[in-house]
Coordinates of C-alpha atoms in Angstrom, one line a residue:
Chain A
S21 CA -44.8 186.6 -62.9
G22 CA -47.6 185.2 -65.0
E23 CA -50.0 185.3 -62.1
L24 CA -53.7 184.7 -62.7
Y25 CA -56.3 187.4 -62.6
C26 CA -56.7 188.2 -58.9
S27 CA -60.3 188.5 -57.8
L28 CA -60.1 186.6 -54.6
P29 CA -60.7 188.6 -51.4
N30 CA -57.5 189.5 -49.6
P31 CA -56.0 187.8 -46.5
R32 CA -56.8 190.0 -43.5
N33 CA -55.0 191.3 -40.5
V34 CA -51.5 190.4 -41.8
H35 CA -49.2 191.1 -38.9
F36 CA -46.2 189.9 -36.9
E37 CA -46.5 188.3 -33.5
S38 CA -43.2 188.4 -31.7
I39 CA -42.1 187.1 -28.4
N40 CA -38.4 187.3 -27.4
M41 CA -37.8 188.0 -31.0
K42 CA -39.4 184.8 -32.3
N43 CA -41.1 186.6 -35.1
V44 CA -44.1 184.8 -36.6
L45 CA -46.3 186.2 -39.4
H46 CA -50.0 185.7 -38.8
W47 CA -53.1 186.4 -40.9
S48 CA -56.7 185.6 -41.2
A49 CA -58.3 183.8 -44.2
P50 CA -60.0 186.0 -46.8
E51 CA -63.6 186.8 -46.0
G52 CA -66.1 184.2 -47.0
T53 CA -63.6 181.5 -47.9
G54 CA -63.7 178.1 -46.2
D55 CA -61.2 175.3 -46.8
G56 CA -59.0 174.9 -49.8
V57 CA -57.3 178.3 -49.6
F58 CA -53.5 178.2 -50.1
Y59 CA -51.0 181.0 -49.4
K60 CA -47.6 182.3 -50.5
V61 CA -45.4 184.5 -48.3
K62 CA -42.6 186.9 -49.1
Y63 CA -40.7 189.4 -47.0
A64 CA -38.4 192.4 -47.5
V65 CA -35.7 194.1 -45.5
Y66 CA -36.8 197.7 -45.3
G67 CA -34.7 199.9 -47.5
V68 CA -33.4 197.0 -49.6
G69 CA -34.8 196.7 -53.1
K70 CA -36.2 193.2 -53.3
W71 CA -38.9 191.0 -51.9
I72 CA -37.7 187.5 -51.0
R73 CA -40.0 184.4 -51.2
K74 CA -40.2 182.1 -48.2
P75 CA -40.0 178.6 -49.7
E76 CA -41.2 176.8 -46.6
C77 CA -44.4 178.9 -46.7
R78 CA -45.2 178.3 -50.3
N79 CA -48.7 176.8 -51.1
I80 CA -49.4 176.4 -47.4
N81 CA -53.0 176.2 -46.0
R82 CA -52.1 177.3 -42.5
T83 CA -52.4 181.0 -41.6
W84 CA -49.0 181.6 -40.0
C85 CA -45.4 181.5 -41.1
D86 CA -42.3 181.6 -38.9
L87 CA -40.0 184.3 -40.2
S88 CA -37.7 184.4 -37.2
S89 CA -34.6 183.4 -39.1
E90 CA -35.3 185.9 -41.8
T91 CA -35.9 188.7 -39.3
S92 CA -33.2 187.9 -36.7
D93 CA -31.1 191.0 -37.3
Y94 CA -32.7 193.4 -35.0
E95 CA -30.7 196.3 -36.5
E96 CA -32.9 196.0 -39.5
Q97 CA -36.7 196.5 -40.0
Y98 CA -38.9 194.4 -42.2
Y99 CA -42.1 194.0 -44.2
A100 CA -43.9 190.7 -45.0
S101 CA -46.7 190.0 -47.4
V102 CA -49.2 187.2 -48.0
K103 CA -51.1 186.2 -51.2
A104 CA -54.1 183.7 -51.2
F105 CA -55.0 181.2 -53.9
L106 CA -58.3 179.3 -54.4
N107 CA -59.7 177.4 -57.4
G108 CA -57.5 179.1 -59.9
T109 CA -57.9 182.6 -58.7
C110 CA -55.9 184.7 -56.3
S111 CA -55.9 187.7 -54.0
D112 CA -53.6 190.8 -54.0
W113 CA -50.4 190.7 -51.9
M114 CA -51.3 192.0 -48.4
E115 CA -48.5 193.6 -46.4
T116 CA -47.7 194.0 -42.7
T117 CA -46.9 197.4 -41.3
R118 CA -43.1 198.0 -40.8
F119 CA -41.8 195.6 -38.3
N120 CA -39.0 196.6 -35.9
P121 CA -37.9 193.5 -33.9
L122 CA -36.3 195.6 -31.2
T123 CA -39.4 197.6 -30.3
D124 CA -42.2 195.5 -31.6
T125 CA -41.4 192.2 -29.7
K126 CA -42.9 191.2 -26.4
I127 CA -40.7 190.0 -23.6
D128 CA -41.4 187.0 -21.4
P129 CA -41.2 187.4 -17.7
P130 CA -37.8 186.4 -16.1
M131 CA -37.2 182.9 -14.8
V132 CA -37.4 183.0 -11.0
S133 CA -35.6 180.6 -8.6
V134 CA -35.9 181.0 -4.9
S135 CA -34.2 179.4 -2.0
S136 CA -34.5 180.0 1.7
T137 CA -32.8 179.7 5.1
D138 CA -34.7 180.2 8.3
R139 CA -34.7 183.9 8.1
S140 CA -34.0 184.9 4.6
I141 CA -34.8 184.1 1.0
S142 CA -32.5 184.5 -2.0
I143 CA -33.9 185.1 -5.4
I144 CA -32.1 184.6 -8.7
L145 CA -33.6 186.0 -11.9
T146 CA -32.8 185.0 -15.4
A147 CA -33.8 187.1 -18.4
P148 CA -35.2 185.2 -21.3
E149 CA -33.0 184.4 -24.3
K150 CA -33.4 185.9 -27.7
W151 CA -35.0 183.4 -30.1
K152 CA -32.3 181.2 -31.9
S153 CA -32.7 179.0 -34.9
S154 CA -31.1 175.9 -33.3
P155 CA -30.0 174.7 -29.9
E156 CA -26.4 174.7 -31.1
E157 CA -26.5 178.4 -31.9
E158 CA -25.0 180.7 -29.3
S159 CA -27.5 182.0 -26.8
I160 CA -28.0 185.7 -26.5
S161 CA -29.7 187.0 -23.4
L162 CA -32.2 189.8 -23.8
L163 CA -30.0 191.5 -21.2
Q164 CA -27.5 192.0 -24.0
V165 CA -30.1 193.3 -26.4
Y166 CA -31.6 195.7 -23.9
P167 CA -28.7 197.1 -21.7
G168 CA -31.2 199.2 -19.7
L169 CA -33.0 196.1 -18.6
Q170 CA -34.1 196.0 -14.9
Y171 CA -36.3 193.8 -12.7
N172 CA -39.2 194.7 -10.5
V173 CA -39.6 192.0 -7.8
S174 CA -42.7 191.5 -5.7
V175 CA -42.4 189.6 -2.4
L176 CA -45.7 188.7 -0.6
N177 CA -45.8 187.6 3.0
K178 CA -48.6 185.0 2.9
K179 CA -49.3 185.3 6.6
T180 CA -49.6 189.1 6.8
K181 CA -50.7 189.5 3.2
K182 CA -48.2 192.4 2.9
R183 CA -46.5 192.8 -0.4
W184 CA -43.2 194.6 -0.9
F185 CA -41.6 195.7 -4.2
F186 CA -37.9 195.8 -5.1
S187 CA -36.5 197.4 -8.2
I188 CA -33.0 195.9 -9.1
S189 CA -30.6 196.0 -11.9
N190 CA -28.6 193.0 -11.1
N191 CA -30.2 189.5 -11.1
T192 CA -29.9 188.5 -7.5
L193 CA -31.8 189.6 -4.5
I194 CA -31.4 188.5 -0.9
V195 CA -34.1 189.5 1.6
P196 CA -32.8 188.9 5.1
W197 CA -34.5 189.2 8.5
L198 CA -37.7 187.4 7.6
E199 CA -40.1 185.5 9.8
P200 CA -39.1 181.9 10.3
G201 CA -41.6 179.2 9.2
T202 CA -43.5 181.7 7.0
A203 CA -44.5 181.3 3.3
Y204 CA -43.3 184.0 1.0
C205 CA -44.4 184.2 -2.7
V206 CA -42.1 185.9 -5.2
S207 CA -42.8 187.1 -8.7
A208 CA -40.8 189.3 -11.0
Q209 CA -41.2 191.5 -14.1
I210 CA -38.7 192.8 -16.7
H211 CA -38.7 196.5 -17.2
V212 CA -36.8 198.1 -20.1
T213 CA -36.7 201.9 -19.9
T214 CA -35.9 202.6 -23.5
P215 CA -37.4 201.5 -25.7
I216 CA -40.3 201.2 -23.3
L217 CA -40.9 197.5 -22.9
D218 CA -42.3 195.6 -19.9
S219 CA -42.9 191.9 -19.5
G220 CA -45.8 190.6 -17.5
F221 CA -45.1 189.4 -13.9
S222 CA -43.9 185.8 -13.7
K223 CA -46.1 183.3 -11.9
E224 CA -45.5 183.3 -8.2
H225 CA -42.9 181.1 -6.7
C226 CA -43.7 180.4 -3.1
I227 CA -41.3 179.1 -0.5
T228 CA -41.4 178.8 3.3
T229 CA -38.6 179.9 5.5
L230 CA -37.2 177.2 7.8
K231 CA -38.5 176.9 11.3
D232 CA -36.5 178.6 14.0
K233 CA -33.6 176.4 15.2
Chain B
L281 CA -76.3 236.9 -31.6
G282 CA -72.6 236.7 -32.3
G283 CA -72.4 237.4 -36.0
D284 CA -71.6 241.1 -35.6
V285 CA -70.4 241.3 -31.9
L286 CA -67.1 242.9 -31.4
L287 CA -65.4 240.6 -28.9
P288 CA -62.7 241.9 -26.7
A289 CA -59.6 239.8 -26.2
P290 CA -59.4 237.9 -22.9
Q291 CA -57.5 239.7 -20.2
S292 CA -55.2 238.7 -17.3
I293 CA -53.9 235.6 -19.0
S294 CA -51.3 233.7 -17.1
I295 CA -49.6 230.3 -16.8
L296 CA -49.9 228.3 -13.6
S297 CA -47.4 225.3 -13.4
T298 CA -46.9 222.9 -10.5
N299 CA -45.2 219.5 -10.7
M300 CA -45.0 219.5 -14.4
K301 CA -48.7 220.2 -14.8
H302 CA -49.1 223.4 -16.8
F303 CA -52.3 225.5 -17.0
L304 CA -53.3 228.7 -18.9
T305 CA -55.9 230.8 -17.2
W306 CA -57.6 234.1 -18.2
S307 CA -60.5 236.3 -17.2
P308 CA -63.9 235.6 -18.8
V309 CA -65.2 237.8 -21.6
I310 CA -68.7 238.7 -20.5
I311 CA -71.5 239.1 -23.2
Q312 CA -74.9 239.4 -21.6
G313 CA -77.1 236.4 -22.5
A314 CA -74.4 234.7 -24.5
T315 CA -72.1 231.8 -23.9
V316 CA -68.6 232.9 -24.9
R317 CA -66.1 230.1 -25.9
Y318 CA -62.4 230.2 -26.1
S319 CA -59.6 228.6 -28.1
V320 CA -56.0 228.2 -27.1
E321 CA -52.9 227.7 -29.3
F322 CA -49.3 227.2 -28.5
Q323 CA -46.0 227.9 -30.2
G324 CA -42.7 226.3 -29.4
E325 CA -39.2 227.5 -30.2
Y326 CA -39.3 225.2 -33.3
E327 CA -42.4 226.9 -34.6
R328 CA -41.0 230.4 -34.0
E329 CA -37.6 229.7 -35.5
Y330 CA -38.1 227.1 -38.2
A331 CA -41.8 227.0 -39.1
G332 CA -42.5 230.7 -39.8
G333 CA -43.9 231.5 -36.4
S334 CA -46.8 229.1 -36.9
W335 CA -49.2 228.3 -34.0
I336 CA -50.7 224.9 -33.1
P337 CA -54.2 224.3 -31.6
T338 CA -53.9 222.8 -28.1
S339 CA -55.0 219.3 -27.5
E340 CA -57.7 220.1 -25.0
C341 CA -59.0 223.7 -25.5
S342 CA -60.8 224.4 -28.7
R343 CA -64.1 226.2 -28.3
T344 CA -64.1 225.6 -24.6
T345 CA -66.4 227.5 -22.2
A346 CA -63.8 227.1 -19.4
T347 CA -61.3 229.9 -18.5
L348 CA -58.6 227.4 -17.7
C349 CA -56.8 225.2 -20.1
N350 CA -54.5 222.2 -19.3
V351 CA -51.6 222.6 -21.7
T352 CA -49.4 219.9 -20.1
Q353 CA -49.6 217.6 -23.2
D354 CA -48.6 220.5 -25.4
I355 CA -45.7 222.0 -23.4
S356 CA -43.8 218.7 -23.9
A357 CA -40.2 219.8 -24.6
S358 CA -37.6 221.7 -22.8
V359 CA -37.8 224.8 -25.0
A360 CA -39.5 228.2 -24.6
Y361 CA -43.2 228.3 -25.5
R362 CA -45.7 231.0 -26.1
L363 CA -49.4 230.6 -25.6
R364 CA -52.4 232.6 -26.9
V365 CA -56.2 232.5 -26.3
R366 CA -59.1 234.2 -28.0
A367 CA -62.8 234.5 -27.4
E368 CA -65.3 233.1 -29.9
L369 CA -69.1 233.7 -30.1
G370 CA -70.8 232.4 -33.2
A371 CA -68.8 233.6 -36.1
S372 CA -67.1 236.4 -34.1
R373 CA -63.6 236.1 -33.0
S374 CA -61.7 238.3 -30.6
P375 CA -58.1 239.3 -31.2
W376 CA -55.6 236.9 -29.7
A377 CA -54.3 237.5 -26.3
T378 CA -50.7 236.2 -26.1
T379 CA -48.7 235.4 -22.9
E380 CA -46.3 238.2 -22.1
G381 CA -43.0 236.4 -21.8
L382 CA -41.9 232.9 -22.8
F383 CA -42.7 229.9 -20.7
T384 CA -40.4 226.9 -20.3
R385 CA -41.4 223.9 -18.2
A386 CA -38.3 224.3 -16.1
M387 CA -40.2 227.1 -14.5
T388 CA -42.6 224.7 -12.9
S389 CA -42.7 224.7 -9.1
L390 CA -41.9 221.3 -7.6
T391 CA -43.4 220.3 -4.3
P392 CA -42.0 217.6 -2.0
P393 CA -43.5 214.1 -2.5
L394 CA -46.1 212.6 -0.3
L395 CA -44.3 210.0 1.7
R396 CA -45.3 207.3 4.1
V397 CA -42.6 205.4 6.0
L398 CA -43.4 201.9 7.4
A399 CA -41.5 199.4 9.5
D400 CA -42.5 195.8 9.0
G401 CA -40.4 193.8 11.5
H402 CA -36.8 194.5 10.5
H403 CA -37.8 196.0 7.1
L404 CA -37.8 199.7 6.2
L405 CA -40.5 200.4 3.6
V406 CA -41.9 203.5 1.9
E407 CA -45.0 204.4 0.0
L408 CA -44.8 207.3 -2.4
A409 CA -47.7 209.0 -4.2
D410 CA -47.4 208.6 -7.9
M411 CA -46.7 211.9 -9.7
G412 CA -46.6 210.9 -13.3
P413 CA -43.9 209.6 -15.7
S414 CA -41.7 212.6 -15.5
F415 CA -40.9 212.0 -11.9
Q416 CA -38.2 210.1 -10.0
F417 CA -37.9 210.0 -6.3
R418 CA -34.6 210.4 -4.4
V419 CA -35.1 208.7 -1.0
L420 CA -32.5 209.3 1.8
Y421 CA -32.5 207.1 4.9
W422 CA -30.2 206.7 7.9
R423 CA -30.1 205.2 11.3
K424 CA -31.0 207.8 13.9
G425 CA -27.8 209.1 15.5
Q426 CA -25.8 208.1 12.5
E427 CA -26.6 211.1 10.4
S428 CA -23.3 211.0 8.7
R429 CA -24.1 207.6 7.1
V430 CA -27.0 208.6 5.0
Q431 CA -28.0 206.1 2.3
Q432 CA -29.9 206.9 -1.0
K433 CA -32.2 205.1 -3.3
V434 CA -33.6 206.5 -6.6
L435 CA -37.1 205.1 -7.4
R436 CA -38.9 205.4 -10.7
E437 CA -42.4 204.2 -11.0
V438 CA -43.8 203.8 -7.5
S439 CA -47.1 202.1 -7.4
S440 CA -46.9 200.4 -4.1
V441 CA -44.9 199.7 -1.0
V442 CA -41.2 199.7 -1.9
H443 CA -38.5 198.0 0.2
L444 CA -35.7 200.3 1.2
D445 CA -33.5 198.2 3.5
T446 CA -33.3 196.0 6.5
M447 CA -33.0 197.6 9.9
E448 CA -31.0 196.5 13.0
A449 CA -33.2 195.2 15.8
G450 CA -34.8 197.9 17.9
A451 CA -33.0 200.7 16.0
E452 CA -34.8 203.9 14.8
Y453 CA -34.5 204.9 11.2
C454 CA -35.4 208.1 9.5
V455 CA -36.4 208.8 5.9
K456 CA -37.0 211.8 3.7
A457 CA -37.5 212.2 0.0
Q458 CA -37.5 214.7 -2.8
T459 CA -38.7 214.4 -6.4
H460 CA -36.4 214.8 -9.4
V461 CA -37.5 215.6 -12.9
Q462 CA -34.8 214.4 -15.4
A463 CA -36.4 216.4 -18.3
I464 CA -35.6 219.7 -16.6
N465 CA -32.9 218.5 -14.3
R466 CA -34.4 219.9 -11.2
S467 CA -35.5 218.6 -7.8
S468 CA -38.1 219.5 -5.2
S469 CA -37.2 220.3 -1.6
F470 CA -37.3 217.4 0.8
S471 CA -40.4 216.1 2.4
P472 CA -40.5 216.3 6.3
T473 CA -38.4 213.5 7.9
Q474 CA -40.3 210.5 9.2
C475 CA -38.8 208.0 11.6
V476 CA -39.8 204.4 12.5
R477 CA -38.4 201.8 14.8
A478 CA -37.4 198.3 13.9
R479 CA -38.9 195.5 16.0
G480 CA -36.7 193.8 18.5
D481 CA -34.5 194.7 21.4
A482 CA -31.9 197.3 20.5
S483 CA -29.5 196.0 23.3
L484 CA -29.0 192.6 21.6
Chain C
L50 CA -29.7 213.1 -23.2
S51 CA -33.0 211.4 -22.5
M52 CA -34.7 210.1 -25.6
T53 CA -37.6 208.8 -23.6
E54 CA -39.9 211.7 -24.5
I55 CA -39.0 211.6 -28.1
R56 CA -39.4 207.9 -28.2
A57 CA -42.9 208.2 -26.6
G58 CA -43.9 210.9 -29.0
F59 CA -42.8 208.9 -32.0
T60 CA -44.4 205.6 -30.8
A61 CA -47.7 207.5 -30.6
I62 CA -47.6 208.3 -34.3
K63 CA -45.3 205.6 -35.8
A64 CA -48.0 203.6 -37.5
N65 CA -49.7 206.8 -38.9
I66 CA -46.4 208.2 -40.3
Q67 CA -45.0 205.0 -41.7
S68 CA -48.3 204.3 -43.5
R69 CA -47.7 207.5 -45.4
D70 CA -44.5 206.1 -46.8
P71 CA -45.2 203.6 -49.5
I72 CA -41.6 203.1 -50.6
R73 CA -40.3 199.9 -49.1
T74 CA -37.2 199.6 -51.1
L75 CA -35.5 202.8 -50.1
S76 CA -34.3 204.0 -46.7
I77 CA -32.9 207.4 -45.7
L78 CA -30.9 206.3 -42.7
S79 CA -30.2 202.6 -42.9
H80 CA -29.2 201.7 -46.4
P81 CA -26.7 201.4 -48.1
H82 CA -24.8 202.4 -45.0
S83 CA -26.1 201.3 -41.5
L84 CA -25.7 203.8 -38.6
H85 CA -24.6 200.8 -36.6
K86 CA -21.4 200.7 -38.5
V87 CA -20.4 204.3 -37.4
K88 CA -17.2 204.4 -35.4
S89 CA -17.7 205.3 -31.7
A90 CA -15.4 208.3 -32.1
D91 CA -17.6 209.7 -34.8
R92 CA -20.9 209.2 -33.0
C93 CA -21.1 212.6 -31.2
C94 CA -20.5 214.4 -34.5
I95 CA -22.8 212.4 -36.7
T96 CA -25.5 212.6 -34.1
H97 CA -25.3 216.3 -34.1
Q98 CA -25.4 216.4 -37.9
L99 CA -28.5 214.1 -37.9
F100 CA -30.3 216.3 -35.4
T101 CA -29.6 219.3 -37.5
F102 CA -30.8 217.4 -40.6
Y103 CA -34.1 216.7 -38.9
V104 CA -34.5 220.2 -37.6
D105 CA -33.5 222.0 -40.7
K106 CA -34.9 219.7 -43.4
V107 CA -37.4 217.2 -42.1
F108 CA -40.0 218.4 -39.6
K109 CA -41.2 221.4 -41.5
H110 CA -42.3 219.3 -44.4
C111 CA -44.3 216.8 -42.2
R112 CA -47.5 218.8 -41.6
T113 CA -50.5 216.5 -41.8
E114 CA -54.3 216.9 -41.7
D115 CA -54.4 215.3 -38.3
S116 CA -54.0 217.7 -35.4
F117 CA -53.0 215.0 -33.0
V118 CA -50.1 214.0 -35.3
N119 CA -49.2 217.6 -35.8
R120 CA -48.9 218.2 -32.1
K121 CA -46.7 215.1 -31.6
I122 CA -44.5 216.2 -34.5
S123 CA -44.2 219.7 -32.8
S124 CA -43.3 218.0 -29.6
I125 CA -40.6 215.9 -31.2
A126 CA -39.3 218.8 -33.2
N127 CA -39.0 221.0 -30.1
S128 CA -37.4 218.1 -28.2
F129 CA -34.9 217.8 -31.0
L130 CA -34.1 221.5 -30.6
S131 CA -33.3 221.2 -26.9
A132 CA -31.4 217.9 -27.5
R133 CA -29.4 219.5 -30.3
R134 CA -28.4 222.3 -27.9
K135 CA -27.0 219.8 -25.5
L136 CA -25.3 217.9 -28.2
G137 CA -23.8 221.2 -29.4
Q138 CA -22.3 221.8 -26.0
C139 CA -21.0 218.2 -25.9
R140 CA -19.5 218.7 -29.4
E141 CA -17.7 221.9 -28.4
Q142 CA -16.4 220.5 -25.1
N143 CA -15.2 217.3 -26.6
N144 CA -14.2 218.9 -29.9
C145 CA -16.0 216.1 -31.7
M146 CA -14.8 215.8 -35.3
C147 CA -16.5 213.8 -38.0
G148 CA -14.1 211.2 -39.5
E149 CA -13.9 210.8 -43.3
E150 CA -16.0 207.6 -43.2
S151 CA -18.8 209.2 -41.2
T152 CA -18.8 212.3 -43.4
E153 CA -19.3 210.0 -46.3
K154 CA -22.2 208.2 -44.5
F155 CA -23.9 211.5 -43.8
K156 CA -23.4 212.6 -47.4
Q157 CA -25.1 209.4 -48.4
I158 CA -28.0 210.1 -46.1
L159 CA -28.4 213.6 -47.7
A160 CA -28.2 211.9 -51.1
N161 CA -30.9 209.5 -50.2
Y162 CA -33.0 212.4 -49.0
E163 CA -32.5 214.5 -52.1
G164 CA -33.3 211.5 -54.2
L165 CA -37.0 211.8 -53.3
N166 CA -39.5 214.7 -53.6
V167 CA -39.3 216.7 -50.4
T168 CA -42.6 215.7 -48.8
S169 CA -41.9 211.9 -49.4
A170 CA -38.3 212.3 -48.2
A171 CA -39.4 214.2 -45.1
M172 CA -42.2 211.8 -44.2
K173 CA -39.9 208.8 -44.8
S174 CA -37.2 210.4 -42.6
L175 CA -39.7 211.0 -39.8
G176 CA -40.9 207.4 -40.1
E177 CA -37.3 206.2 -39.6
L178 CA -36.9 208.1 -36.3
D179 CA -36.8 204.8 -34.5
I180 CA -33.8 203.7 -36.5
L181 CA -32.0 206.8 -35.2
L182 CA -33.3 206.3 -31.6
D183 CA -32.4 202.6 -31.6
W184 CA -28.9 203.4 -32.7
M185 CA -28.5 206.2 -30.2
E186 CA -29.8 204.1 -27.3
K187 CA -27.7 201.0 -28.3
A188 CA -24.6 203.2 -28.6
R189 CA -25.2 204.7 -25.2

């Protein structure tokens, strides 16, 4: 491809960072290079015989490139590669390891909404959606991607400081027979049994049960 | 010492296995004034049938001075395994001593789980000691006097107080649990039953 | 048929095994035919064939210089044996037959395999275990 003699040090730590299958390629600048370095990016579907350039990431000086669109089929696996240019010279192409969107993504905690009566709280959990390229595109819940998805829910009684755990498969939980006029804090985590994937726990949502009538 | 010593093979080798933790033990080989070491290898059905009867060094016991080896990481499939151990002193190696029969992890003995039952107001809660990733817990609970209406929950990872159900005011509820290991499709016997009472007046 | 242990064993050595496969442009399992296109009626049969393929052809050519990796491969291979035994029972009870299309797919997989030298083909197949596991778990 008529490229120059490549004596520039290589980009480092080329890897995918993926959250809810928003798959962004990241790398570090070549050792010892300051400003003025530009990059090109290409990617390949594993098992298919060609590398494909990413036009939006051609001659860029940032060190990331969003390849979510190109890697959205999670039944495929991918490689991506980066090449650096500076003052007329260039580096080698530096590749990621094989990227499997299904197992190599991280999952956000579920959205938690809590309401209460005087003696109960009801919790509704919503799994995050798979990344999509535009708001108009049809939403796919990660529940559809990972059928074995479950929720671990923690309920903390702020007065007694006692914490209970629930493990549920559906997305609603009602905890009756609580203390009136008491603050309860709820947080939840997604647990996928296979492949093994756990989200962190969501931030706590606190609510106080109504005072006794 | 060791270069020309004729080392006898270790004797009395046997496998101890409880709750999916598997250990090989043997009697020490005594050589006065010397520290004898041991190496352990394992062979699964695959190695016997498809890999020419090859043996694989265990993950934890190469040149160990102990006479006990944790082979849990190595016995990691539901097939029949064989284990062997030999003594080593300097360059000397004893013959291998191989376990008599074949060992499958389904032969492990399963003990009931350690269970603590709590009542917190109207809520029935349990705490179970973690036994590792292979274990699930089948928890049965019922209202005392209504033994025919037993309810069940299967719990996987148990790292804290788990909510079972809500209880009717003043009523007494009983709980027992057993472990279940999906990989070998076996369960332990049940833990002793524990009963707790919900707060409140039962007559209401 | 719990794949959890196989999945855990593979995850532990995935990076190591896949780094030994420099060929990006060829796949044993996923191209030109994707497992995800296998008809559900054929799944039982092609799964049994794939497990036999791994037991008979793949694992024995995957020995490495790394004892940790070798132990994990042994664990996976022995797990495949016990899983294949269960699959065999399922195949007999349900009289699973491979349709023409799936037979063709499996032939293509063997052709992909034969197209490489045996060590490269075995290491590539082992590195593609997550393709098989993803398909099995999704199909479940």
